[in-house]
Coordinates of C-alpha atoms in Angstrom, one line a residue:
M8 CA 33.7 25.7 17.4
A9 CA 34.1 22.5 19.3
K10 CA 35.1 22.5 23.0
T11 CA 37.0 19.9 24.9
L12 CA 35.5 18.7 28.2
T13 CA 37.3 16.4 30.6
I14 CA 35.2 14.4 33.1
Q15 CA 36.1 11.8 35.7
L16 CA 33.9 8.7 35.8
S17 CA 33.8 6.2 38.6
D18 CA 34.8 2.7 37.6
D19 CA 31.3 1.5 38.0
L20 CA 29.8 4.2 35.8
E21 CA 32.5 3.8 33.2
S22 CA 31.8 0.1 32.9
K23 CA 28.1 0.6 32.7
L24 CA 28.4 3.2 30.0
T25 CA 31.0 1.2 28.1
A26 CA 28.6 -1.8 28.1
Q27 CA 25.8 0.3 26.9
A28 CA 27.9 1.9 24.2
Q29 CA 29.0 -1.6 23.0
K30 CA 25.4 -2.7 22.7
L31 CA 24.6 0.3 20.6
N32 CA 27.8 -0.1 18.6
L33 CA 29.0 3.3 19.6
S34 CA 32.2 4.6 21.2
L35 CA 32.0 5.8 24.8
E36 CA 32.5 9.3 23.7
D37 CA 29.7 9.1 21.1
L38 CA 27.3 7.7 23.7
I39 CA 28.1 10.5 26.1
L40 CA 27.7 13.1 23.4
Q41 CA 24.4 11.7 22.4
S42 CA 23.2 11.7 26.0
L43 CA 24.3 15.3 26.5
S44 CA 22.6 16.4 23.2
Q45 CA 19.3 14.7 24.3
S46 CA 19.5 16.3 27.7
A47 CA 20.1 19.8 26.1
K48 CA 17.0 19.4 24.0
Q49 CA 14.8 18.7 27.0
E50 CA 13.1 21.5 29.0
N51 CA 15.4 23.8 30.9
I52 CA 15.4 22.3 34.4
S53 CA 15.1 25.8 35.9
D54 CA 11.9 26.3 34.0
F55 CA 10.4 23.0 35.1
D56 CA 7.5 23.3 37.5
P57 CA 7.0 20.0 39.4
I58 CA 3.3 20.9 39.8
L59 CA 2.7 21.2 36.0
P60 CA 2.3 17.4 35.4
L61 CA -0.5 17.4 38.1
L62 CA -2.6 20.1 36.5
G63 CA -6.0 18.7 35.4
T64 CA -5.5 15.4 37.4
L65 CA -7.6 16.4 40.4
K66 CA -11.4 16.2 40.5
F67 CA -13.2 18.7 42.8
D68 CA -17.0 18.6 42.8
N69 CA -17.5 22.3 43.8
S70 CA -16.8 24.8 41.1
D71 CA -16.5 27.5 43.7
V72 CA -15.2 27.1 47.2
G73 CA -17.7 29.8 48.3
E74 CA -20.6 27.4 47.5
N75 CA -20.2 25.8 50.9
F76 CA -19.8 29.1 52.8
T77 CA -23.2 29.1 54.5
R78 CA -23.0 25.5 55.6
T79 CA -19.5 25.8 57.0
S80 CA -19.9 29.3 58.4
S81 CA -22.9 28.2 60.5
A82 CA -21.0 25.3 61.9
V83 CA -18.1 27.6 62.9
I84 CA -20.3 30.1 64.7

């Protein structure tokens, strides 16, 4: 069942969206519906972990932080 949603757009946003819709030969409504559909297909924003894209991007020469224990512990003492 379809639902009706009423939104208020600033004049600036409305003119930008209208121009984009005209370039794509779409109505403003169709452009907004397509944008909402694409957004709904993406990951749930609450499930998004901002660290996830960084995993595997850092290089660390020590496989175990404890490898340097003797060297650093003698310097501390």
